[in-house]
Coordinates of C-alpha atoms in Angstrom, one line a residue:
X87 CA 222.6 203.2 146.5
X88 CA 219.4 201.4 148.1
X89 CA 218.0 203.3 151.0
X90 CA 217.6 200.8 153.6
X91 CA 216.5 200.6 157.5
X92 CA 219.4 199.8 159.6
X93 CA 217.3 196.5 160.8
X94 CA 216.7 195.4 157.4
X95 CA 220.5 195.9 156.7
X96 CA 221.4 193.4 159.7
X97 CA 218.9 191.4 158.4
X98 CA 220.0 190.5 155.3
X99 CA 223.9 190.2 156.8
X100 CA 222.7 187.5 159.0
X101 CA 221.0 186.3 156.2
X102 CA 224.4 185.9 154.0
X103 CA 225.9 184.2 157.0
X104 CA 222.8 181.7 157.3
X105 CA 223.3 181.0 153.3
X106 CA 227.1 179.9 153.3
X107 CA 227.0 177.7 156.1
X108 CA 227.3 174.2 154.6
X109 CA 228.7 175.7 150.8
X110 CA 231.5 173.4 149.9
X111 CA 232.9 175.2 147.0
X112 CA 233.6 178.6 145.6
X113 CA 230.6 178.7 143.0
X114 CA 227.8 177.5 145.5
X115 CA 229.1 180.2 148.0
X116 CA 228.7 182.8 146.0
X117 CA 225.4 181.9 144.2
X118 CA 223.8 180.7 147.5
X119 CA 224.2 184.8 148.9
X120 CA 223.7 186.3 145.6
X121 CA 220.1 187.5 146.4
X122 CA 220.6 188.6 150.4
X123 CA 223.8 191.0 148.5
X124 CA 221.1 192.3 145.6
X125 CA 218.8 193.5 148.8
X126 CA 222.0 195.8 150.5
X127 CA 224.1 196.5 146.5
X128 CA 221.9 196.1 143.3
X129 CA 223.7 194.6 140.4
X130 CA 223.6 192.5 137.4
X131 CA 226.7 190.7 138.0
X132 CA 228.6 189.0 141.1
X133 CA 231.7 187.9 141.6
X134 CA 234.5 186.9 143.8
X135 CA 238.0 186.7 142.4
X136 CA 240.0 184.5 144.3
X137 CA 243.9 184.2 144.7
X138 CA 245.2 181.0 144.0
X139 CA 248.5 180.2 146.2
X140 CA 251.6 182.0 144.4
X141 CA 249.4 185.6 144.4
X142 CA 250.0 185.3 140.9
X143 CA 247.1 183.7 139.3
X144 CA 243.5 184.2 139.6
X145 CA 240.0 182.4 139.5
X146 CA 236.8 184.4 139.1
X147 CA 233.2 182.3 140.4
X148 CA 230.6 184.8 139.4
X149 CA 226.8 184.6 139.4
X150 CA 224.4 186.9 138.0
X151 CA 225.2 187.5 133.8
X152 CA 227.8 185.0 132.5
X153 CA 231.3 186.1 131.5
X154 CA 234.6 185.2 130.2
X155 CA 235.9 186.0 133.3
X156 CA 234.2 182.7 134.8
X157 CA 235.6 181.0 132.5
X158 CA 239.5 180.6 132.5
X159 CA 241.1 178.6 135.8
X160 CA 244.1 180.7 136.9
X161 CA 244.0 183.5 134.8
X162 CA 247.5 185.9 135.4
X163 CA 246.6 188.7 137.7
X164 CA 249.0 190.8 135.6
X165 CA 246.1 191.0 132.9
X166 CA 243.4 191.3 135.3
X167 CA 241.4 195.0 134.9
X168 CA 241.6 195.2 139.2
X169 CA 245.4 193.8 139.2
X170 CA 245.8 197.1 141.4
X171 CA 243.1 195.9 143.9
X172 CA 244.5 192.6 143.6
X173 CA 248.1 194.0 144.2
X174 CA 247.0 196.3 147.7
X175 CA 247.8 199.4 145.3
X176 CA 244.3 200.7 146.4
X177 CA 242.2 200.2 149.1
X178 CA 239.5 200.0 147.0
X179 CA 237.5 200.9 143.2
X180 CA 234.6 202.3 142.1
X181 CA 233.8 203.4 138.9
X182 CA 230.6 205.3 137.5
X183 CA 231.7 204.1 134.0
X184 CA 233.8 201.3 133.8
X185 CA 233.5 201.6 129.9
X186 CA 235.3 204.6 129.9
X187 CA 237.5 204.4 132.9
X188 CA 241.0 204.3 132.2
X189 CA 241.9 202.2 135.4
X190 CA 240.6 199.1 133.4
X191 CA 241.9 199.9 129.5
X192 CA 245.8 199.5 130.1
X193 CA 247.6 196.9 127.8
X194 CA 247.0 193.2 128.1
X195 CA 243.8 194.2 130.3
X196 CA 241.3 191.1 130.1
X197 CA 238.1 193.8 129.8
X198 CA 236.6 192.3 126.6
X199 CA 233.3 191.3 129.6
X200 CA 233.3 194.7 130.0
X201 CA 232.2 195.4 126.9
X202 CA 230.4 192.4 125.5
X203 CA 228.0 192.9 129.1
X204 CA 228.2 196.9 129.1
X205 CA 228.8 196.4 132.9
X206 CA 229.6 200.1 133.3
X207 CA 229.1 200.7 137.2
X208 CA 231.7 198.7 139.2
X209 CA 232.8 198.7 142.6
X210 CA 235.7 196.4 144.1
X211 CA 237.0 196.0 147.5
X212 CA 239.6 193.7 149.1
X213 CA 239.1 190.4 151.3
X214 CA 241.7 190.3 153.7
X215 CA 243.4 187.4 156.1
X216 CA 245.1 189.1 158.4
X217 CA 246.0 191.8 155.9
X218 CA 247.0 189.6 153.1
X219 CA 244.7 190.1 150.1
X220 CA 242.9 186.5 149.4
X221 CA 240.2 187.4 147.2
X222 CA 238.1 190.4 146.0
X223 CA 234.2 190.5 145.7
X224 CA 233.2 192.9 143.1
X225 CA 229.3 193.9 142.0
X226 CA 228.8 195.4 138.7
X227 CA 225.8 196.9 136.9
X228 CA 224.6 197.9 133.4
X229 CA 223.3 201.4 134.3
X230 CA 225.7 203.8 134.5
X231 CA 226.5 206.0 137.7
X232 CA 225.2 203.6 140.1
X233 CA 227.2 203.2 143.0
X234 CA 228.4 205.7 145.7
X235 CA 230.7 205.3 148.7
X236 CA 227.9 204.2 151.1
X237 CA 227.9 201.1 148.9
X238 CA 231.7 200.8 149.0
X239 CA 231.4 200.3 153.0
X240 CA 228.5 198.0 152.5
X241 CA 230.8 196.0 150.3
X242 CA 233.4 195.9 153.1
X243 CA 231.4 194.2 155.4
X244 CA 229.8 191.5 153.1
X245 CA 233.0 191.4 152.2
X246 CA 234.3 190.7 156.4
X247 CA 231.3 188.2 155.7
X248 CA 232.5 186.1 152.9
X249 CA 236.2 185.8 153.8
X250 CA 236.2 183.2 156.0
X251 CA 234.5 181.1 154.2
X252 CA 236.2 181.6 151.4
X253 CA 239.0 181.0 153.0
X254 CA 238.6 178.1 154.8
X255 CA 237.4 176.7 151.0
X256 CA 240.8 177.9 149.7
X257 CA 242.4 176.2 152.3
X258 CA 240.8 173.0 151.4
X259 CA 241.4 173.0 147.8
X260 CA 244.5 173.5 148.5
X261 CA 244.9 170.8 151.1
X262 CA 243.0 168.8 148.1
X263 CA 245.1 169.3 145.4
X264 CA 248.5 169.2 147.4
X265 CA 247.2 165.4 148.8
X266 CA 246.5 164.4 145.1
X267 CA 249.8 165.8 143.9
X268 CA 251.5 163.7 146.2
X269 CA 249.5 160.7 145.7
X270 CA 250.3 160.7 142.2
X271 CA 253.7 161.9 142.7
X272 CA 254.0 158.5 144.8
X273 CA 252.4 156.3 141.9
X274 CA 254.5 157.5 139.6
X275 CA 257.6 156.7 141.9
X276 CA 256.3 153.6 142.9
X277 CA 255.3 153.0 139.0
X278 CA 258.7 153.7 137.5
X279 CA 260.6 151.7 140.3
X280 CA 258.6 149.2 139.6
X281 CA 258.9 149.7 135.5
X282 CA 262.5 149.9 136.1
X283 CA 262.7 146.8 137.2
X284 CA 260.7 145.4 134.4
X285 CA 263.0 147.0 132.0
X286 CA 266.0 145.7 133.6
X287 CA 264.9 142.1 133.8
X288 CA 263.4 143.0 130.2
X289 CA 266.5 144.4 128.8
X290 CA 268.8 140.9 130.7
X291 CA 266.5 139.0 129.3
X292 CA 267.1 140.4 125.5
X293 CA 271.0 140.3 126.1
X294 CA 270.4 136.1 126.7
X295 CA 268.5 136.0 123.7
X296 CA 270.9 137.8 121.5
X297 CA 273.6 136.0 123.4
X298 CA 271.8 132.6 122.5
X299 CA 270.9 133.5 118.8
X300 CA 274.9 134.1 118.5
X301 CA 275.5 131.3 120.5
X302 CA 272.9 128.5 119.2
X303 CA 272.9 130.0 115.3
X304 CA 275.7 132.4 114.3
X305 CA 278.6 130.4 116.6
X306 CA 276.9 127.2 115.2
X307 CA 277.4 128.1 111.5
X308 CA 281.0 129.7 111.9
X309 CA 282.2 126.7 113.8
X310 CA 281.0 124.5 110.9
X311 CA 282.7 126.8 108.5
X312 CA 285.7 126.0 110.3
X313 CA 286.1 123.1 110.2
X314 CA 285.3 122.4 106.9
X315 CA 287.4 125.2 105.7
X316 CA 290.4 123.2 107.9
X317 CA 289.6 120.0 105.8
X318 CA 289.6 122.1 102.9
X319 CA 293.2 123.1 103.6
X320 CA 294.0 119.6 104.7
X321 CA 293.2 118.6 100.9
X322 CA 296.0 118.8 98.4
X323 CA 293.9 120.6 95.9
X324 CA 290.1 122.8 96.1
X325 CA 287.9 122.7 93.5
X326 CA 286.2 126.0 92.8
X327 CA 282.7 123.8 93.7
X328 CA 284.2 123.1 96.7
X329 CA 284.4 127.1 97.6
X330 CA 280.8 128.1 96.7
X331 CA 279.3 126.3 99.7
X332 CA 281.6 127.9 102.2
X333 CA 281.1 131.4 100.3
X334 CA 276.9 130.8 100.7
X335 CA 277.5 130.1 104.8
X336 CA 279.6 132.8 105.4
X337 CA 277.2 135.3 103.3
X338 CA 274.1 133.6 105.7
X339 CA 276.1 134.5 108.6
X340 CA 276.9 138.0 107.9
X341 CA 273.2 138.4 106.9
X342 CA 272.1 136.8 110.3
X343 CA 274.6 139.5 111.9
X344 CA 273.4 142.1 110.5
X345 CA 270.0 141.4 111.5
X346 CA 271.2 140.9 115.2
X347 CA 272.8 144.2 115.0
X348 CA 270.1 146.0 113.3
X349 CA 267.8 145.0 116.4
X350 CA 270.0 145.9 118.7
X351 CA 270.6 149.5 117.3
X352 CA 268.0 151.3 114.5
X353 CA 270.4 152.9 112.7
X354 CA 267.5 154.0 110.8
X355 CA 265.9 155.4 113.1
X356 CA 268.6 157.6 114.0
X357 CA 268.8 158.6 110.4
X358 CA 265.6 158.9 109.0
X359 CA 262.8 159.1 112.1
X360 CA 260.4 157.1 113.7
X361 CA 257.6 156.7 110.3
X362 CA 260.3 155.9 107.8
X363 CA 262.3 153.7 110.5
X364 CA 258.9 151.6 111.2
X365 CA 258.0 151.3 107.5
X366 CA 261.8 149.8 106.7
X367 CA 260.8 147.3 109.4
X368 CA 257.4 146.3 107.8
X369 CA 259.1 146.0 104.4
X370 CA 262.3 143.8 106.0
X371 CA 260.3 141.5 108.1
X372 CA 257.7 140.7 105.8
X373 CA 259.7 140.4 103.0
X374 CA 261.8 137.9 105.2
X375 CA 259.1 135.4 105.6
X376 CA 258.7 134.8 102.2
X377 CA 255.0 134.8 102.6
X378 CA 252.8 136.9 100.3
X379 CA 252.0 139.4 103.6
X380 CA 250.5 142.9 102.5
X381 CA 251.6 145.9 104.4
X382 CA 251.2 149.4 104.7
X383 CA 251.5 152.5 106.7
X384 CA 249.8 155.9 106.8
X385 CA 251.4 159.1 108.7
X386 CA 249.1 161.3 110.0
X387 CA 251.1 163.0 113.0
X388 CA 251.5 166.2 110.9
X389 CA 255.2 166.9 112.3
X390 CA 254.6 165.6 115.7
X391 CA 256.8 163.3 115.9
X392 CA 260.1 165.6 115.2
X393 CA 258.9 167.0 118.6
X394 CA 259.3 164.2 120.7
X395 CA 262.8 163.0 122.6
X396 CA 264.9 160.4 121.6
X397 CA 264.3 158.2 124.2
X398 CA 260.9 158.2 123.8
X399 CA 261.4 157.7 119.6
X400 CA 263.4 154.2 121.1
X401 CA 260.6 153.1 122.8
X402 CA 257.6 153.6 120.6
X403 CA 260.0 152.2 117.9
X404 CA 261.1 149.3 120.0
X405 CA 256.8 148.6 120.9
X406 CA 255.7 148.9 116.9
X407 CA 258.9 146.6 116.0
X408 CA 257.6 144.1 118.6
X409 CA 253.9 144.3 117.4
X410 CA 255.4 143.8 114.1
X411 CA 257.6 140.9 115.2
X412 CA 254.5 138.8 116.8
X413 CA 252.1 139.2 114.0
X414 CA 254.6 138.2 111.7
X415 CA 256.0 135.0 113.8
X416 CA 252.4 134.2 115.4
X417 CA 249.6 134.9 113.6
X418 CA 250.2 134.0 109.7
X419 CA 248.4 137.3 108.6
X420 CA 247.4 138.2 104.9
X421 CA 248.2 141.9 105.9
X422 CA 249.9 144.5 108.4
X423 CA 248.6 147.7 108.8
X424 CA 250.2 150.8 110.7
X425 CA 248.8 153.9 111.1
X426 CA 250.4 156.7 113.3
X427 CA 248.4 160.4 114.1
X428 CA 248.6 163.2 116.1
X429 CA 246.5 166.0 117.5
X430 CA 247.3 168.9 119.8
X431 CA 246.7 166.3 123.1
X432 CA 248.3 162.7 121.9
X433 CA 250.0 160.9 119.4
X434 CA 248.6 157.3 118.7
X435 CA 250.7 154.4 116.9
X436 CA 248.5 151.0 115.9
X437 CA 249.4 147.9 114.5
X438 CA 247.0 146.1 113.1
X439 CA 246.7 142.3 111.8
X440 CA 244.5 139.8 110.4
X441 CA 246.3 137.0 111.7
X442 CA 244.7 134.0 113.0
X443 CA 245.8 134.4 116.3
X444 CA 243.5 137.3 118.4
X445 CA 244.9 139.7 120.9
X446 CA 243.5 137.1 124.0
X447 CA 245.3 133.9 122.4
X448 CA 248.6 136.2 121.5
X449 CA 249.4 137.2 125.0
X450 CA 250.4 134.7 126.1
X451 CA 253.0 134.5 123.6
X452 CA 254.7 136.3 127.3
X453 CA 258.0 138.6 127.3
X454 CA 256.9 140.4 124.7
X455 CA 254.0 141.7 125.5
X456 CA 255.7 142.5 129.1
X457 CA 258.4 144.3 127.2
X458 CA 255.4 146.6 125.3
X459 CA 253.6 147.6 128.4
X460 CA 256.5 148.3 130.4
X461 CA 258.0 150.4 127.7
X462 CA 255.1 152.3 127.4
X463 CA 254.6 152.7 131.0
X464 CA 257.7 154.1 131.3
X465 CA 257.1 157.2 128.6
X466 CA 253.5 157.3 130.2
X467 CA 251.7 155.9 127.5
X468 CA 249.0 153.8 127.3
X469 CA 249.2 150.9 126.1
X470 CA 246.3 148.4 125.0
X471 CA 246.6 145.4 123.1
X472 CA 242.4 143.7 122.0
X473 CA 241.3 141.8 119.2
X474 CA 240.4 143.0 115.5
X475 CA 237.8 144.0 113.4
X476 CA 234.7 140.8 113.3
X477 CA 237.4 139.2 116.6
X478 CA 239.7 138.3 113.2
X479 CA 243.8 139.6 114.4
X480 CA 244.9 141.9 116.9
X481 CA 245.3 145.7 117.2
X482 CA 247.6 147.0 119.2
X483 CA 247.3 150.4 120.2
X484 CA 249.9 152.9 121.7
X485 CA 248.5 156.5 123.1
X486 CA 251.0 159.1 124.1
X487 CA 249.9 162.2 126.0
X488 CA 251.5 164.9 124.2
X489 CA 252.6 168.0 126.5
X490 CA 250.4 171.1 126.1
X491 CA 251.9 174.1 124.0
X492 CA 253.8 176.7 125.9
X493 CA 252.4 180.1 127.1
X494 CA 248.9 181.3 128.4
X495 CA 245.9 182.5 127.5
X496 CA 245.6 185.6 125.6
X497 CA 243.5 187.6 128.9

């Protein structure tokens, strides 16, 4: 304990209340007062732990020696070393040892600071709003045996001190955060009405064109085959020669059918995944030109994408299959590259070309490049679509934020 003049004590209180005025956030506060607190409670490290809304996480903004505790935004109070502070279990705690002091050893305790700083002297006191705990400030020091209860009432009123502030800053993160929450939360209403939409008039517009390649193709072909198969029967006898032309038709219908259907549902995705149903794709669609086109596709995603939902398995598989549909129809490349990875924050699918056609000339190819975006808007993915390597093809380029792995830190 310092041995200080009552004068010199008000002082450097009116000091601390000079010092926060204009502080907008937690860590300024704290380090603006840091020195005025040093004068009335030596200590080698500062800290307020503040509350965030539920009581049941924590954030510590500390000045003085650097710790873990600092570091972690809304640490569990459960594993905080003052959880009973924290809690109103005690009024306050002082400790001549904190090393040693069973108060802050029991199990899932975060006390590795502790430790790694030797603060062994600790004292802890509430900051109250009309008795509900908000925060605690806390002073520590290296050197054992440092603190007395003279200091624990000092701590109370810097404590009265900082509360209001600290308060009034809680209040405005809050404020903060709950406005941003629901101006997102509006955007992404407003976005998926508006993707909806898209989808709907996306997904009409991809029942007229299956209707119109039965209609203008398939119908065509078996109304032919009708009718000559009616002139066939007409004729007294049919040659066998007569046969193999009707027989090639109807195989070039049922091929044409199948490919229809095959759009319309990936059975092979449903039976073999999103890599192996994007690879049968390349092979099918290539092959089909009968151009020379080189292919090839690399799956770096390590397992990711078994984690993923269905519905989102549809629609990067339906945004690859039309990447792979334009370069193929559009841009007469030499080869088609896909490449899909994964790390512990997104999953990325690209498509590459070296068609003649670049990203700039290819959009306006229209609907599909509408149907890509909106699809990926929907899963909220980004979706970006930019010429190649030397401005030579087009890359397109789908990024999925993948969701964080459960639990919390190990405090």
């Amino acid at each position: 304990m310092l041995h200080i003049a009552p004068a010199a004590l008000i002082d450097h209180y009116l000091g601390i209340c000079r010092l926060l005025a204009g502080q907008l956030d937690f860590r300024s506060a704290i380090r603006s007062v840091a020195a005025e607190v040093a004068h009335i409670i030596p200590h080698d490290h500062l800290d307020v732990c503040v509350l965030l809304e539920d009581g049941n996480y924590h954030s510590a903004y500390e000045t003085g020696i650097e710790t873990a505790w600092g570091e972690f935004a809304g640490a569990p109070v459960v594993n905080s070393p003052i959880r009973s502070l924290l809690w109103g279990e005690v009024d306050f705690m002082l400790a001549d040892d904190a090393m040693t002091d069973p108060r802050f050893h029991f199990e899932g305790a975060f006390k590795r600071p502790i430790f790694e700083q030797s603060l062994r002297s600790r004292l802890h006191v509430p900051m109250k709003v009309q008795g509900t705990i908000i925060a605690a400030l806390s002073c520590s020091s290296q050197t054992a045996g440092v603190y007395t209860m003279e200091d624990v009432e000092r701590a109370r009123i810097i404590a009265d001190l900082l509360t209001p502030y600290f308060f009034a800053l809680r209040a405005a993160e809050q404020a903060q955060r709950s406005a941003i929450v629901e101006a997102e939360a509006r955007a992404r209403e407003e976005g998926l009405r508006l993707g909806a939409l898209k989808l709907t008039e996306a997904l009409e517009q991809e029942r007229q064109r299956i209707g119109m390649d039965l209609h203008d193709q398939t119908l065509a072909d078996l109304t032919r085959l009708a009718r000559r198969i009616d002139r066939l029967a007409r004729s007294s006898e049919v040659a066998p020669e007569a046969l193999e032309p009707v027989s090639r038709s109807l195989q070039h219908c049922m091929q044409d059918l199948r490919q229809i259907i095959e759009q319309a549902k990936p059975s092979v995705l449903q039976l073999f995944g999103l890599a192996q149903a994007i690879e049968h794709h390349l092979d099918r669609s290539t092959r089909d030109t009968g151009s020379a086109i080189e292919w090839g596709l690399s799956d770096e995603t390590h397992g990711a994408l078994d984690l993923l939902e269905p519905t989102v398995i549809v629609a990067l598989f339906r945004i690859a299959q039309e990447a792979i549909n334009n370069a193929v129809r559009h841009a007469a490349p030499l080869a088609i590259k896909v490449r899909l990875e994964a790390d512990h924050e997104r999953l990325a699918i690209e498509i590459a070309d070296d068609g003649t056609g670049h990203a700039r000339t290819r959009k306006r190819i229209g609907g599909g490049i509408d149907n890509m975006q909106t699809r990926a808007r929907l899963i909220s993915a980004r979706f970006t679509i930019a010429p190649g390597s030397k401005d030579r093809g087009t890359v397109v380029r789908v990024v999925l934020p993948l969701a964080p792995p459960a639990g919390v830190p190990n405090l």
